[in-house]
Coordinates of C-alpha atoms in Angstrom, one line a residue:
X262 CA -11.1 -4.2 24.7
X263 CA -11.7 -5.1 21.0
X264 CA -13.0 -1.9 19.8
X265 CA -14.8 -3.2 16.8
X266 CA -12.1 -6.1 16.3
X267 CA -13.0 -9.6 15.2
X268 CA -12.0 -12.1 18.0
X269 CA -9.2 -13.4 15.7
X270 CA -7.9 -9.8 15.5
X271 CA -8.3 -9.0 19.1
X272 CA -6.5 -12.3 19.9
X273 CA -3.6 -11.4 17.5
X274 CA -3.3 -7.9 19.0
X275 CA -3.0 -9.2 22.6
X276 CA -0.7 -11.8 21.5
X277 CA 1.5 -9.2 19.8
X278 CA 1.6 -7.0 22.7
X279 CA 2.4 -9.7 25.1
X280 CA 5.4 -10.7 22.8
X281 CA 6.6 -7.1 23.1
X282 CA 6.5 -7.3 26.7
X283 CA 8.4 -10.6 26.8
X284 CA 11.1 -9.4 24.2
X285 CA 11.8 -6.4 26.2
X286 CA 11.3 -7.6 29.8
X287 CA 14.0 -6.2 32.1
X288 CA 14.7 -4.2 35.4
X289 CA 13.9 -0.4 35.1
X290 CA 17.0 1.8 34.8
X291 CA 18.3 3.5 37.9
X292 CA 17.8 6.9 36.2
X293 CA 16.5 8.7 33.3
X294 CA 18.8 11.4 32.0
X295 CA 18.0 14.5 30.3
X296 CA 18.3 18.0 29.7
X297 CA 18.5 19.6 33.4
X298 CA 15.9 22.5 32.5
X299 CA 13.6 19.7 31.1
X300 CA 13.9 16.6 33.2
X301 CA 12.1 18.0 36.3
X302 CA 9.1 18.8 34.3
X303 CA 8.5 15.4 32.7
X304 CA 7.8 13.4 35.5
X305 CA 10.4 10.7 34.9
X306 CA 10.6 9.5 38.5
X307 CA 7.1 8.0 38.5
X308 CA 8.1 6.1 35.3
X309 CA 10.8 4.2 37.1
X310 CA 8.9 3.5 40.5
X311 CA 5.5 2.5 39.1
X312 CA 5.2 -1.1 37.9
X313 CA 5.5 -1.0 34.1
X314 CA 2.0 -2.1 33.3
X315 CA 0.6 0.3 35.7
X316 CA 2.1 3.5 34.2
X317 CA -0.6 5.8 32.8
X318 CA -0.7 7.4 29.4
X319 CA -0.6 10.7 31.0
X320 CA 2.6 9.9 32.9
X321 CA 4.1 8.6 29.7
X322 CA 3.0 11.5 27.4
X323 CA 5.8 14.1 28.3
X324 CA 8.6 11.4 28.2
X325 CA 7.5 10.2 24.9
X326 CA 7.2 13.5 23.3
X327 CA 10.7 14.4 24.5
X328 CA 12.3 11.0 24.0
X329 CA 15.8 11.4 22.4
X330 CA 15.3 15.0 22.2
X331 CA 15.3 16.5 25.6
X332 CA 15.1 13.3 27.8
X333 CA 16.1 9.6 27.8
X334 CA 18.2 7.3 26.0
X335 CA 17.8 3.8 24.3
X336 CA 18.1 1.9 27.8
X337 CA 15.0 3.6 29.2
X338 CA 13.3 3.7 26.0
X339 CA 13.5 0.1 25.5
X340 CA 12.3 -0.5 29.1
X341 CA 9.3 1.7 28.6
X342 CA 8.6 0.6 25.0
X343 CA 6.1 -2.1 25.8
X344 CA 3.9 0.1 27.9
X345 CA 4.1 3.0 25.4
X346 CA 2.8 0.8 22.8
X347 CA 0.2 -0.8 25.1
X348 CA -1.1 2.7 25.9
X349 CA -1.1 3.7 22.1
X350 CA -3.5 1.1 21.4
X351 CA -5.7 0.6 24.2
X352 CA -5.7 4.2 25.8
X353 CA -5.2 6.3 22.5
X354 CA -6.9 9.5 24.0
X355 CA -3.9 9.7 26.7
X356 CA -1.1 8.7 24.2
X357 CA 1.2 10.4 21.7
X358 CA 0.2 10.3 18.0
X359 CA 1.3 7.0 16.4
X360 CA 3.6 9.0 14.1
X361 CA 5.4 10.3 17.3
X362 CA 5.6 7.0 19.2
X363 CA 6.7 5.0 16.0
X364 CA 9.1 7.6 14.9
X365 CA 10.9 7.4 18.1
X366 CA 11.8 3.7 17.0
X367 CA 14.0 5.3 14.2
X368 CA 15.8 7.5 16.7
X369 CA 16.5 4.3 18.8
X370 CA 18.1 2.7 15.8
X371 CA 15.7 -0.2 16.3
X372 CA 17.0 -2.0 13.1
X373 CA 20.1 -2.6 15.0
X374 CA 18.5 -4.6 17.9
X375 CA 18.2 -8.4 18.2
X376 CA 16.2 -10.0 15.5
X377 CA 13.5 -11.4 17.8
X378 CA 13.0 -7.7 19.1
X379 CA 12.6 -6.4 15.8
X380 CA 10.2 -9.3 14.7
X381 CA 8.1 -8.5 17.8
X382 CA 7.8 -4.9 16.9
X383 CA 6.9 -5.6 13.5
X384 CA 4.1 -8.1 14.3
X385 CA 2.9 -5.5 16.8
X386 CA 2.5 -2.8 14.1
X387 CA 1.2 -5.4 11.7
X388 CA -1.6 -6.1 14.4
X389 CA -2.0 -2.6 15.2
X390 CA -2.7 -1.9 11.6
X391 CA -5.3 -4.6 11.3
X392 CA -7.0 -3.3 14.7
X393 CA -7.3 0.1 13.2
X394 CA -8.3 -1.0 9.9
X395 CA -11.2 -3.1 11.4
X396 CA -12.3 -0.4 13.7
X397 CA -12.5 1.9 10.7
X398 CA -14.5 -0.5 8.7
X399 CA -16.9 -0.9 11.5
X400 CA -17.5 2.9 11.2
X401 CA -17.7 2.9 7.3
X402 CA -21.5 2.3 7.2
X403 CA -22.3 5.1 8.9
X404 CA -19.9 7.4 7.1
X405 CA -18.0 8.1 10.3
X406 CA -14.5 7.1 9.1
X407 CA -12.0 9.2 11.0
X408 CA -8.8 8.5 9.1
X409 CA -6.7 6.7 11.8
X410 CA -5.4 4.3 9.4
X411 CA -3.5 7.1 7.8
X412 CA -1.7 7.8 11.3
X413 CA -0.7 4.1 11.4
X414 CA 0.8 4.0 7.9
X415 CA 2.6 7.3 8.4
X416 CA 3.8 6.2 11.9
X417 CA 5.2 3.0 10.4
X418 CA 6.9 5.0 7.7
X419 CA 8.4 7.2 10.4
X420 CA 9.8 3.8 11.8
X421 CA 11.1 2.9 8.5
X422 CA 8.5 0.3 7.3
X423 CA 7.3 1.1 3.9
X424 CA 3.6 1.3 3.3
X425 CA 3.6 -1.3 0.5
X426 CA 3.8 -3.8 3.3
X427 CA -0.1 -3.3 3.7
X428 CA -1.0 -2.7 -0.1
X429 CA -2.3 -6.3 -0.4
X430 CA -4.6 -6.0 2.6
X431 CA -5.7 -2.5 1.2
X432 CA -6.6 -4.0 -2.1
X433 CA -9.1 -6.4 -0.8
X434 CA -12.6 -5.5 -1.8
X435 CA -14.2 -5.1 1.6
X436 CA -11.6 -2.3 2.3
X437 CA -12.8 0.0 -0.5
X438 CA -14.5 2.6 1.9
X439 CA -11.0 3.0 3.7
X440 CA -9.1 3.5 0.5
X441 CA -11.8 5.8 -0.9
X442 CA -11.4 7.9 2.4
X443 CA -7.6 7.9 2.1
X444 CA -7.6 9.0 -1.5
X445 CA -9.9 11.8 -0.8
X446 CA -8.1 13.1 2.3
X447 CA -4.3 12.8 1.4
X448 CA -4.0 15.2 -1.4
X449 CA -5.7 18.1 0.6
X450 CA -5.0 17.4 4.2
X451 CA -2.1 15.0 4.7
X452 CA -0.7 14.4 8.3
X453 CA 2.2 16.8 8.6
X454 CA 4.4 13.8 9.6
X455 CA 4.6 12.6 6.0
X456 CA 7.1 15.5 5.3
X457 CA 9.7 13.4 7.3
X458 CA 9.1 10.3 5.1
X459 CA 8.3 11.8 1.5
X460 CA 9.1 8.6 -0.3
X461 CA 6.8 6.5 1.8
X462 CA 4.0 9.3 1.2
X463 CA 4.8 9.3 -2.8
X464 CA 4.4 5.4 -2.5
X465 CA 1.0 5.5 -0.8
X466 CA -0.1 8.2 -3.2
X467 CA 0.9 6.2 -6.2
X468 CA -0.9 3.2 -5.0
X469 CA -4.1 5.3 -4.3
X470 CA -3.8 7.1 -7.7
X471 CA -4.3 3.7 -9.3
X472 CA -7.4 2.5 -7.1
X473 CA -10.9 3.5 -7.7
X474 CA -10.3 5.3 -11.0

């Protein structure tokens, strides 16, 4: 389960996920609405009849990709959100990109939700960042950094969370390999999702430009 995480970080990730499940615990909606020509192709029935923690990433994928665009509303998104986040961390090969998942929070106007719900989401994203950062650092010695930390930073930005939230962590000496990778990668091949949050992108670039010079 820990995928390179320390016991402390793994515990934080598990606790943050459980907090999200508690914050959004509720009965499934009776139906998921959507565009008539799209709803039948997105397998929404299984999302309402399968116990939440047993819904697979493959079953969620089409719903998440179309959420608030061709299918779904805030009610069903809130119900499914804990499992969507769960799969995103622990079954990423069957999950949507973090930028897509976290970007849906903005479409759901999550900053209007109850404070405890917002706090649970923020702590989850913080724990997710640390989870990915530790996994990246575990690969750094073999020069196999895959750049997943950029996806978390960009996804969080798509949710409306500025990247400077994590600059203190990225400034720590042991994180130099990750910062070096980001600095080398971002100018030439940034995630296309940064186009949706240009201010956050420039903030991150400015931070990187003043590191390792």
